[in-house]
CSV table of C-alpha atoms in Angstrom, one decimal:
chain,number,residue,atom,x,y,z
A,1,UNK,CA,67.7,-39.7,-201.0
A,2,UNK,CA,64.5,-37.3,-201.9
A,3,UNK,CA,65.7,-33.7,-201.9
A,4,UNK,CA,62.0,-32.5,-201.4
A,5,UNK,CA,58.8,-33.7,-200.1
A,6,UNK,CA,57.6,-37.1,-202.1
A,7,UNK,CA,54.5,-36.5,-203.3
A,8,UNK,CA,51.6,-39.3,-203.9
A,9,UNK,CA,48.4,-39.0,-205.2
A,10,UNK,CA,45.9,-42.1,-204.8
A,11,UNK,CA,42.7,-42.5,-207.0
A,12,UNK,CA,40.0,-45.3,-207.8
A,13,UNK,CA,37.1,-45.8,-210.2
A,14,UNK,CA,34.7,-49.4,-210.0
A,15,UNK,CA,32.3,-51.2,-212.4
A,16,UNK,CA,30.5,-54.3,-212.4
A,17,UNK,CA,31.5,-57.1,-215.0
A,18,UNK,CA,28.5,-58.6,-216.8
A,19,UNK,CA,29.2,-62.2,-215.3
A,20,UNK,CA,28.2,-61.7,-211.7
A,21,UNK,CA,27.4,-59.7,-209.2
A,22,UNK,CA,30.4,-58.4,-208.3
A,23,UNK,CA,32.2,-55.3,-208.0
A,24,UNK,CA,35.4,-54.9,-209.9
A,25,UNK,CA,37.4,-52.2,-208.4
A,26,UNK,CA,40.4,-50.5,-209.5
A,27,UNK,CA,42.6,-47.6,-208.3
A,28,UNK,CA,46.0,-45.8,-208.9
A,29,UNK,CA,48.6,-44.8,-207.0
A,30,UNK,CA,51.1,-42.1,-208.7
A,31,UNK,CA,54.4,-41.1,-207.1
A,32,UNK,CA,56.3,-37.6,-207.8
A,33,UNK,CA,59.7,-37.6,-205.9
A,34,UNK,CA,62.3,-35.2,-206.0
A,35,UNK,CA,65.9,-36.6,-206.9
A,36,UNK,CA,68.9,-34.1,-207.2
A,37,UNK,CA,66.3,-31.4,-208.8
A,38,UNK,CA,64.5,-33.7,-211.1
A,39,UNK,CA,61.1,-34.9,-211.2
A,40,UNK,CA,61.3,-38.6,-210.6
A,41,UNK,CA,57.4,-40.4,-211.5
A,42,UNK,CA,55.9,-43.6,-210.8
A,43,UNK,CA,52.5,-45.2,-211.0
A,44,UNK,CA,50.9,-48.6,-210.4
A,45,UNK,CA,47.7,-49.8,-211.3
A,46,UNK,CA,45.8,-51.9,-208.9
A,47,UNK,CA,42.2,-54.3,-209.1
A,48,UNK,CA,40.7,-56.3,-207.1
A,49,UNK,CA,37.4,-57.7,-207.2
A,50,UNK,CA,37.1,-58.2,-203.2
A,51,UNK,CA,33.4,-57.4,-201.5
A,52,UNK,CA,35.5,-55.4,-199.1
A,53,UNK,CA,38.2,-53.9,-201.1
A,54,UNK,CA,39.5,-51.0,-198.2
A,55,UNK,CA,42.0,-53.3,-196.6
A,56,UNK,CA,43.9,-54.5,-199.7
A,57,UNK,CA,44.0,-50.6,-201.1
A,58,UNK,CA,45.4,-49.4,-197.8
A,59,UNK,CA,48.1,-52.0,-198.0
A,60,UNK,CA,49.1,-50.8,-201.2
A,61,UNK,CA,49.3,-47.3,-200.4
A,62,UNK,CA,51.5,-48.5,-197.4
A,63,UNK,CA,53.4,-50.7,-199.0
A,64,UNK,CA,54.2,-47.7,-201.6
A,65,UNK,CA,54.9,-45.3,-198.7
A,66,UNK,CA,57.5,-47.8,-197.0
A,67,UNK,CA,59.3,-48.2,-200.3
A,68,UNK,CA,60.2,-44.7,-200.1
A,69,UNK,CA,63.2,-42.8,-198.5
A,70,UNK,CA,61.8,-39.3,-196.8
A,71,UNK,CA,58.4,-37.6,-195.5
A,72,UNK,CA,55.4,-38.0,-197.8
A,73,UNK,CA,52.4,-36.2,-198.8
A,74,UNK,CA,49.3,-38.0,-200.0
A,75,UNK,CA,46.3,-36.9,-201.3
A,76,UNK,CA,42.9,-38.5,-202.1
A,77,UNK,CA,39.5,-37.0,-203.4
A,78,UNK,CA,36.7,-35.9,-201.2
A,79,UNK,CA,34.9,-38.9,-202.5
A,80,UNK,CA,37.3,-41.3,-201.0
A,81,UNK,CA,37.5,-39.8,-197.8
A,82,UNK,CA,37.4,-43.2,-195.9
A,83,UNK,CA,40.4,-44.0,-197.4
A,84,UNK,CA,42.3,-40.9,-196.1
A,85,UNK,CA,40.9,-41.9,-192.8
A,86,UNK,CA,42.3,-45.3,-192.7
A,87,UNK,CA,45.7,-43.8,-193.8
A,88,UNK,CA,45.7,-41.3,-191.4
A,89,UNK,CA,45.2,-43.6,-188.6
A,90,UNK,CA,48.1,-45.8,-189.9
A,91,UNK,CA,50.0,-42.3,-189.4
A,92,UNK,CA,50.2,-41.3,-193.1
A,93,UNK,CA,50.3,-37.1,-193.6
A,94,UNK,CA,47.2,-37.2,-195.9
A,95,UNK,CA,44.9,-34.7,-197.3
A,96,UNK,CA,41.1,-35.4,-198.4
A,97,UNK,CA,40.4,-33.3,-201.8
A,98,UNK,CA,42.3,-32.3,-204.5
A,99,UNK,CA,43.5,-28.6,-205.9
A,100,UNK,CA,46.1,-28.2,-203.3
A,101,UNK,CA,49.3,-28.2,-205.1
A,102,UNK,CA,50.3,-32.1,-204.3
A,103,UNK,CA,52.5,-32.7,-207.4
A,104,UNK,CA,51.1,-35.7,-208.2
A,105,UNK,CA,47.3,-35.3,-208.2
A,106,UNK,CA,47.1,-34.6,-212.0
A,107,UNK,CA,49.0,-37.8,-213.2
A,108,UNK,CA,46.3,-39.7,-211.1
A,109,UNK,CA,43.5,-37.6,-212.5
A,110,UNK,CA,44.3,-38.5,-215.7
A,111,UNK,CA,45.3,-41.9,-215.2
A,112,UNK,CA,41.4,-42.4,-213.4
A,113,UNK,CA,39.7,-40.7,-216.7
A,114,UNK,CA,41.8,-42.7,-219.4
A,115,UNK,CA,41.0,-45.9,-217.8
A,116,UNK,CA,37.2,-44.7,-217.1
A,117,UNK,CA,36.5,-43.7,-221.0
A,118,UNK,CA,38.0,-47.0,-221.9
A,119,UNK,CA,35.8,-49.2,-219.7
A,120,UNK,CA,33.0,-47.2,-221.5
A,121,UNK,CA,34.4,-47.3,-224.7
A,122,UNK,CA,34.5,-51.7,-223.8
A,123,UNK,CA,30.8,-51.8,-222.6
A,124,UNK,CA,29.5,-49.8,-225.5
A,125,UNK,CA,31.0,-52.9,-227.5
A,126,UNK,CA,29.9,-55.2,-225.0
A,127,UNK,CA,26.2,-54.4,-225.0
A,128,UNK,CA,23.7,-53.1,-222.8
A,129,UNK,CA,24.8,-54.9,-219.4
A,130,UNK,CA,26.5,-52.9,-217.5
A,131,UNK,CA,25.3,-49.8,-215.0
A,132,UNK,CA,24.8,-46.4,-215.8
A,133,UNK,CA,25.5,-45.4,-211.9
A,134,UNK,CA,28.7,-47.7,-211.9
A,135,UNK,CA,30.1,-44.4,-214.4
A,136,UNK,CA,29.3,-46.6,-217.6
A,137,UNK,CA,27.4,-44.3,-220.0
A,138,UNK,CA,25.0,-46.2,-222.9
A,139,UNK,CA,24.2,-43.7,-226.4
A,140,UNK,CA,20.9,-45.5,-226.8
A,141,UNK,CA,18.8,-45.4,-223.8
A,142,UNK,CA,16.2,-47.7,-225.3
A,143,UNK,CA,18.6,-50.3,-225.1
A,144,UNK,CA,19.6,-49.7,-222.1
A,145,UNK,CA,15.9,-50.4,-221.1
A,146,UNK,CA,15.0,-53.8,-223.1
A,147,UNK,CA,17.2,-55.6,-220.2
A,148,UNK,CA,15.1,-58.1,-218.8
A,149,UNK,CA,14.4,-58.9,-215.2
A,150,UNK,CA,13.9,-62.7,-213.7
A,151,UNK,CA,12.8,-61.8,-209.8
A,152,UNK,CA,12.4,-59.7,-207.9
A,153,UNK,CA,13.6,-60.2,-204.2
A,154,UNK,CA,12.1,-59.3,-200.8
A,155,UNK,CA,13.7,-59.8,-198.0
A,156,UNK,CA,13.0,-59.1,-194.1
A,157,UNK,CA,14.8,-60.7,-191.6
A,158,UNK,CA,13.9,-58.9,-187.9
A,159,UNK,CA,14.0,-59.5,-184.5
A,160,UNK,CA,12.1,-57.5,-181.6
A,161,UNK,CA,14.2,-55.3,-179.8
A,162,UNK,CA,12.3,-54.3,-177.3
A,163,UNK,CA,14.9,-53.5,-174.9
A,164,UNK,CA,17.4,-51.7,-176.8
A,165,UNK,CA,17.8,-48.7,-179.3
A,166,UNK,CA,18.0,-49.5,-182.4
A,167,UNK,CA,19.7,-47.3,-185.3
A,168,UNK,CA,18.7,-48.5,-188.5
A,169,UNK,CA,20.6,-47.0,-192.3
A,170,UNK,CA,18.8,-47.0,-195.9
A,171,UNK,CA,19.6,-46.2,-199.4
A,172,UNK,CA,18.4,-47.4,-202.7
A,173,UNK,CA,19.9,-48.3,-206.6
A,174,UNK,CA,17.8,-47.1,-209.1
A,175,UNK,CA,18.5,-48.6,-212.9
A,176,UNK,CA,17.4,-46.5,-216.3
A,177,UNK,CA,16.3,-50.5,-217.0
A,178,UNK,CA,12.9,-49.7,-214.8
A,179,UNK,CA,14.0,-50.9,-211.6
A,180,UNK,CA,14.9,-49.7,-208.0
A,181,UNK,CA,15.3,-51.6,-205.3
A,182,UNK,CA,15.4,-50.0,-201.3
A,183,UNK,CA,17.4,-51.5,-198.5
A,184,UNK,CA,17.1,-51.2,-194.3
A,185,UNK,CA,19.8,-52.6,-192.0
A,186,UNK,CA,20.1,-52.1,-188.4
A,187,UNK,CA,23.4,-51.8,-186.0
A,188,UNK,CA,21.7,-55.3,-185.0
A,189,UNK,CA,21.7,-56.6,-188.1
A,190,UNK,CA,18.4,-56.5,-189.2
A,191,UNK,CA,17.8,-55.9,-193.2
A,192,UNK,CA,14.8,-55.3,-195.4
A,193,UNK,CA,14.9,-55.3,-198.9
A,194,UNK,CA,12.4,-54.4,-201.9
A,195,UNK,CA,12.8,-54.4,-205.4
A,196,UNK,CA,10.0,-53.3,-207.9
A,197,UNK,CA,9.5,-51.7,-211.0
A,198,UNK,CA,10.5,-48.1,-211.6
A,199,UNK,CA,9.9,-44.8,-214.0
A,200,UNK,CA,10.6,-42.1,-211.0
A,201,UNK,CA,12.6,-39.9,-209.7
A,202,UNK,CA,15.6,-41.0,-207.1
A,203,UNK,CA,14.1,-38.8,-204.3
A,204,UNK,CA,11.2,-41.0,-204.4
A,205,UNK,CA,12.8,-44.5,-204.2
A,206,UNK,CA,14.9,-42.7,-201.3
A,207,UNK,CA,12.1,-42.0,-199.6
A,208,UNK,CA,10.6,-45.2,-200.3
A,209,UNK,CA,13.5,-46.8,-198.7
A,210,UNK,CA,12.6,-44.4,-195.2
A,211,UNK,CA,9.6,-45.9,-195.6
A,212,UNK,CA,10.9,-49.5,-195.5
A,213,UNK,CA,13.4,-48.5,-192.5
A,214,UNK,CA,9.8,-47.5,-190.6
A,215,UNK,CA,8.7,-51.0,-191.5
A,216,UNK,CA,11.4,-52.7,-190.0
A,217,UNK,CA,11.6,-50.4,-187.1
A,218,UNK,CA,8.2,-51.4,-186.4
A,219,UNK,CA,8.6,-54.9,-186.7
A,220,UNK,CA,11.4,-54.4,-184.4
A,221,UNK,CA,9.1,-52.5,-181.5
A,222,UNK,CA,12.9,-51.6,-180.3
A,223,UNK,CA,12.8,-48.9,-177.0
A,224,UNK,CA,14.4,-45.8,-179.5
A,225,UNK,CA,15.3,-45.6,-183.0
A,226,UNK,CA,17.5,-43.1,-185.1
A,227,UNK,CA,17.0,-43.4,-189.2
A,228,UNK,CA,19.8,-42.6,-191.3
A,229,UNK,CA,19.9,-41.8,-195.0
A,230,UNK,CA,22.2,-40.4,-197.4
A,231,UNK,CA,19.6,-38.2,-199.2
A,232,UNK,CA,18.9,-34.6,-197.9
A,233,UNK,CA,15.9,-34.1,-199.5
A,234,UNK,CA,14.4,-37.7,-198.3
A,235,UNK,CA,15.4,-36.6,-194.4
A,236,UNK,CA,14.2,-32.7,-194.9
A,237,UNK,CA,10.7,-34.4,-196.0
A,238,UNK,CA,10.6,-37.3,-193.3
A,239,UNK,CA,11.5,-34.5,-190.6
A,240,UNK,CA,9.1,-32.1,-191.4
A,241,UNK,CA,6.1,-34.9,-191.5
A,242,UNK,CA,7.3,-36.3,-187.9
A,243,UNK,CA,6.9,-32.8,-186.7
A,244,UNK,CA,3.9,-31.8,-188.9
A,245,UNK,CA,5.2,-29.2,-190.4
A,246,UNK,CA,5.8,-28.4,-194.0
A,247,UNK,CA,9.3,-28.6,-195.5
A,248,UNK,CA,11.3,-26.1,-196.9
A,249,UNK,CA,11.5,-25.7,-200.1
A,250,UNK,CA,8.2,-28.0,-200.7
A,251,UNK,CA,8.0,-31.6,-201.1
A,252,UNK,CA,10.7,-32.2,-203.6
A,253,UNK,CA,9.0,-34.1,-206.0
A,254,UNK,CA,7.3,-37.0,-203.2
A,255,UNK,CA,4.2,-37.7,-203.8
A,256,UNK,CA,0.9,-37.8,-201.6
A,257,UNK,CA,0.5,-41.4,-201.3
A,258,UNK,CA,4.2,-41.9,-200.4
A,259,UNK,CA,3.7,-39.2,-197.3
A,260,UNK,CA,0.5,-41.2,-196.3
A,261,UNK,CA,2.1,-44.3,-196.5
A,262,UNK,CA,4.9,-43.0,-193.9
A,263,UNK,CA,2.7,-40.9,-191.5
A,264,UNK,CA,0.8,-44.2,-191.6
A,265,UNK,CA,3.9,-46.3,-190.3
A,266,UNK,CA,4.6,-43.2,-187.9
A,267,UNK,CA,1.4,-43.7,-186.3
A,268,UNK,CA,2.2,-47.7,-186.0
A,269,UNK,CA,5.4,-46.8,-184.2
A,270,UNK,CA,5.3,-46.5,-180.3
A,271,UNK,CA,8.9,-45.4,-179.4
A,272,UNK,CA,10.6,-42.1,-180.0
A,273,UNK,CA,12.3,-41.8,-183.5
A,274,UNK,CA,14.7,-39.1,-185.3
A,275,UNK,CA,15.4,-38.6,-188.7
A,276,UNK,CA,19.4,-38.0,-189.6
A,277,UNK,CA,21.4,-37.4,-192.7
A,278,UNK,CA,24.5,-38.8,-192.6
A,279,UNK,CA,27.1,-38.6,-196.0
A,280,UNK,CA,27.0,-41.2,-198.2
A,281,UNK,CA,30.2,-42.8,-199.6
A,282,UNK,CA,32.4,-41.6,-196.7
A,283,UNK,CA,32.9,-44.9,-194.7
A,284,UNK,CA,30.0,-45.3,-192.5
A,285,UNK,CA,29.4,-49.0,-191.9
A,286,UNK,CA,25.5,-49.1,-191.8
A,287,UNK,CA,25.0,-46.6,-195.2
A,288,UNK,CA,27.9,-48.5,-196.5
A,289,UNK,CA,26.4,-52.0,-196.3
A,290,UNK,CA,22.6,-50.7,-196.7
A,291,UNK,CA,24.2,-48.6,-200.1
A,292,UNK,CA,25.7,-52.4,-201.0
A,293,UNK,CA,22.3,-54.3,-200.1
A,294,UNK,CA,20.0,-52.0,-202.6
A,295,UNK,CA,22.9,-52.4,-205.2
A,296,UNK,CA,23.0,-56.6,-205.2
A,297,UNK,CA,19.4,-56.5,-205.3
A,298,UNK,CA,18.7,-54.4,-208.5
A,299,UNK,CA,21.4,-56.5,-209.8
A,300,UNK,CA,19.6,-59.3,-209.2
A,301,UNK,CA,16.8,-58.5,-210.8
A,302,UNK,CA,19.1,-59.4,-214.0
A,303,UNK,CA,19.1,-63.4,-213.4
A,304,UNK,CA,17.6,-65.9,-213.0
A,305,UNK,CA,16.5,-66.8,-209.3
A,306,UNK,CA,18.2,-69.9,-209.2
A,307,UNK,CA,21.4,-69.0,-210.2
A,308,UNK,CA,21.8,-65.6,-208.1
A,309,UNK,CA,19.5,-66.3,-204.9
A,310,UNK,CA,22.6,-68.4,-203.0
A,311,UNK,CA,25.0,-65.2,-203.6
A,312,UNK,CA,22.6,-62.8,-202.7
A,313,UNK,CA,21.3,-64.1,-199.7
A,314,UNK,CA,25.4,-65.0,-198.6
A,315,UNK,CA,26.2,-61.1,-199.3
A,316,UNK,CA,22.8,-60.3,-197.2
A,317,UNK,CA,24.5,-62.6,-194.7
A,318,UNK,CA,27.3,-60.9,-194.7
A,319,UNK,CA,26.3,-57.6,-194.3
A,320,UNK,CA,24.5,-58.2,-191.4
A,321,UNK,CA,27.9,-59.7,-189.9
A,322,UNK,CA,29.6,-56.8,-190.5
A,323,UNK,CA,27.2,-54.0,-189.5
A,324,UNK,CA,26.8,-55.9,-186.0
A,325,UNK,CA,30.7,-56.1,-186.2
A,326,UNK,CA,31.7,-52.3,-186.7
A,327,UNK,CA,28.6,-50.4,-185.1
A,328,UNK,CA,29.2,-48.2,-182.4
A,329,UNK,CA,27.9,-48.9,-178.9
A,330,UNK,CA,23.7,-48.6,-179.6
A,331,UNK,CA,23.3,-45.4,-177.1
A,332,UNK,CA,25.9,-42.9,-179.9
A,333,UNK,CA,24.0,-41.5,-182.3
A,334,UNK,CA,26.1,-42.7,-185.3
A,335,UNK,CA,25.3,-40.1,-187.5
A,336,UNK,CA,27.6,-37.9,-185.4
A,337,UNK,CA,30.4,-39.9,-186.7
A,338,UNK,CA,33.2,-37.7,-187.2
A,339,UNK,CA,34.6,-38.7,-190.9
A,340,UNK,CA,37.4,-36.9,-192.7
A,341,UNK,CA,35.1,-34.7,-195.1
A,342,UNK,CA,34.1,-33.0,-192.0
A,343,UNK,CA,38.0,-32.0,-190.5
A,344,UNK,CA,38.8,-28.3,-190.9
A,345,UNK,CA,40.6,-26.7,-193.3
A,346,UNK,CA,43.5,-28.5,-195.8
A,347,UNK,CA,43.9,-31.8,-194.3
A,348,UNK,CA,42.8,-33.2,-190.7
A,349,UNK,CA,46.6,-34.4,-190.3
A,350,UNK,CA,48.9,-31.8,-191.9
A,351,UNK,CA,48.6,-29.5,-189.5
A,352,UNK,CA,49.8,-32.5,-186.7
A,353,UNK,CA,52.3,-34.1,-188.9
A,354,UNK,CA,54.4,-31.8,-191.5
A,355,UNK,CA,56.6,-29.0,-190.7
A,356,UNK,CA,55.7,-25.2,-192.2
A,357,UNK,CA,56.6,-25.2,-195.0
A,358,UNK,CA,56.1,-28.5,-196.2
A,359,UNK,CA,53.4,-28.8,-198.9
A,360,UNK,CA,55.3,-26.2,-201.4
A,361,UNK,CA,58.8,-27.2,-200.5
A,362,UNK,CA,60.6,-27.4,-203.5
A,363,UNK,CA,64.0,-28.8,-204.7
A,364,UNK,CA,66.8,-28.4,-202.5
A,365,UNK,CA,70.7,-27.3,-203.3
């Protein structure tokens, strides 16, 4: 029996292997009990290569948790807040971000960076394939940009709306290679995709992909409309040209004919429309799935047509299934969505579910 608070510590890193499309995703989950005053340690390393890994991580986690005898403590980073969300509703005591004296945080840390240096250290050997945003770093750049690109997709797949509200995500993957493509997908499941070439900033491209969201949106024609995207500066830019204003802080780095281009859609676009920020990588299903959409399609651009066209148009598929399937009822604004990163304080759940005390706790006579 554990004298003292177990104590587990959950982290993940991903890459893409240089024979598909797919994500490979692995995580670690690192266990400090307390046994008759000593320290007591266990990890296990865990990969899948799933399109939807969150269910198979949680069961791990679980499954770890119900091996053990007495209360536990876990803690993930701020960057994996969805998963803290998930664990808290399956009644786990779980803290989002790290630095708070959970015993176990620095065994995972380190675990996380070893195995991150060495799937650098294998794609350095490997050649040029891999992605620099997938945490893969390249010494010569000039390779990096000789990769060559087959295609490059556009997709748009709409249907009017004219008696609904529609809310409608976008993000964008930009590759030191010279490409960037920009995805739109609605709680309906509409999506629009671009890819073209690229040698500018990331602002830009995710303000180009606004710009694609207004394109759909007024395809659409739906009654309402609410745009989402990740990128502050993008929504402080598209706010202040909906209300003719000028931003502050300037127009961070967006061009002229970019702003023309969107005042133009504006103008094309009869029903009322607000711009929101909502946090990227924190679980959202619509930036989620638009964030997965711009990534396949860059990728893409790697292949030939005929051999990646069936798989990207399934995952397209398949994103559209699953924003319909987890989007909230189309009159919420879903970029109120309360996620984890934006709880009060330590932990949403500690306060609710451990005992004073509890988090410094150490071993018992």
């Amino acid at each position: 029996m554990s004298t003292a608070p177990v104590h587990i510590a959950f982290a993940s890193w991903m890459y893409r292997s240089n024979d598909d499309l797919a994500q490979r995703i692995r995580w670690v989950i690192c266990v400090d009990e307390m046994r008759n005053g000593w320290a007591v340690r266990d990890m296990t390393l865990h990969e899948t290569r799933a399109r939807h890994p969150m269910p198979e991580i949680i069961a791990s986690v679980l499954a770890t948790v119900a091996g053990l005898d007495g209360p536990v403590w876990v803690v993930v980073s701020n960057r994996r807040a969805a998963v803290g969300a998930r664990l808290n509703a399956a009644g786990v005591a779980v803290s989002v971000g790290l630095g708070y004296g959970n015993r176990a945080e620095t065994a995972a840390v380190e675990i996380m960076r070893e195995e991150s240096e060495r799937v650098t250290t294998d794609a350095d050997v490997a050649g040029p394939a891999a992605d620099d945003d997938d945490g893969v770093r390249y010494p010569d750049s000039e390779k990096h940009r000789s990769i060559e690109h087959h295609w490059w997709p556009t997709i748009r797949r709409v249907t009017p709306r004219e008696s609904c509200d529609l809310i409608v995500a976008t993000d964008c993957s930009v590759d030191p290679s010279g490409v960037a493509a920009t995805a739109a997908i609605s709680h309906r499941g509409d999506v629009a995709v671009d890819t073209i070439t690229w040698d500018e900033p990331a602002n830009r491209a995710e303000f180009d992909a606004l710009i694609l969201g207004l394109e759909l949106i007024a395809a659409a024609s739906p009654r309402g409309a609410t745009l989402l995207s990740d990128s502050v500066d993008a929504v402080a830019v598209a706010h202040a040209l909906h209300t003719r204003e000028d931003p502050v802080g300037g127009y961070r780095g967006i061009g002229y004919a970019a702003r023309r281009m969107f005042v133009d859609l504006l103008g094309a676009i009869r029903c009322p429309i607000q711009f929101r920020h909502v946090k990227g990588h924190c679980g959202h299903p619509l930036n989620e799935a638009a964030d997965e959409l711009a990534n396949i399609a860059r990728l893409a651009t790697r292949y030939p047509r005929a051999v990646v066209e069936p798989e990207l148009t399934e995952r397209i598929s398949y994103a559209m299934a699953s924003a319909i399937e987890q989007s909230y009822d189309e009159h919420a604004h879903a970029a109120e969505r309360p996620t984890p990163a934006s709880a009060p304080g330590l932990s949403y759940s500690l306060a609710d579910r451990l005992p004073p005390g509890f988090i410094t706790a150490g071993p018992q006579s």
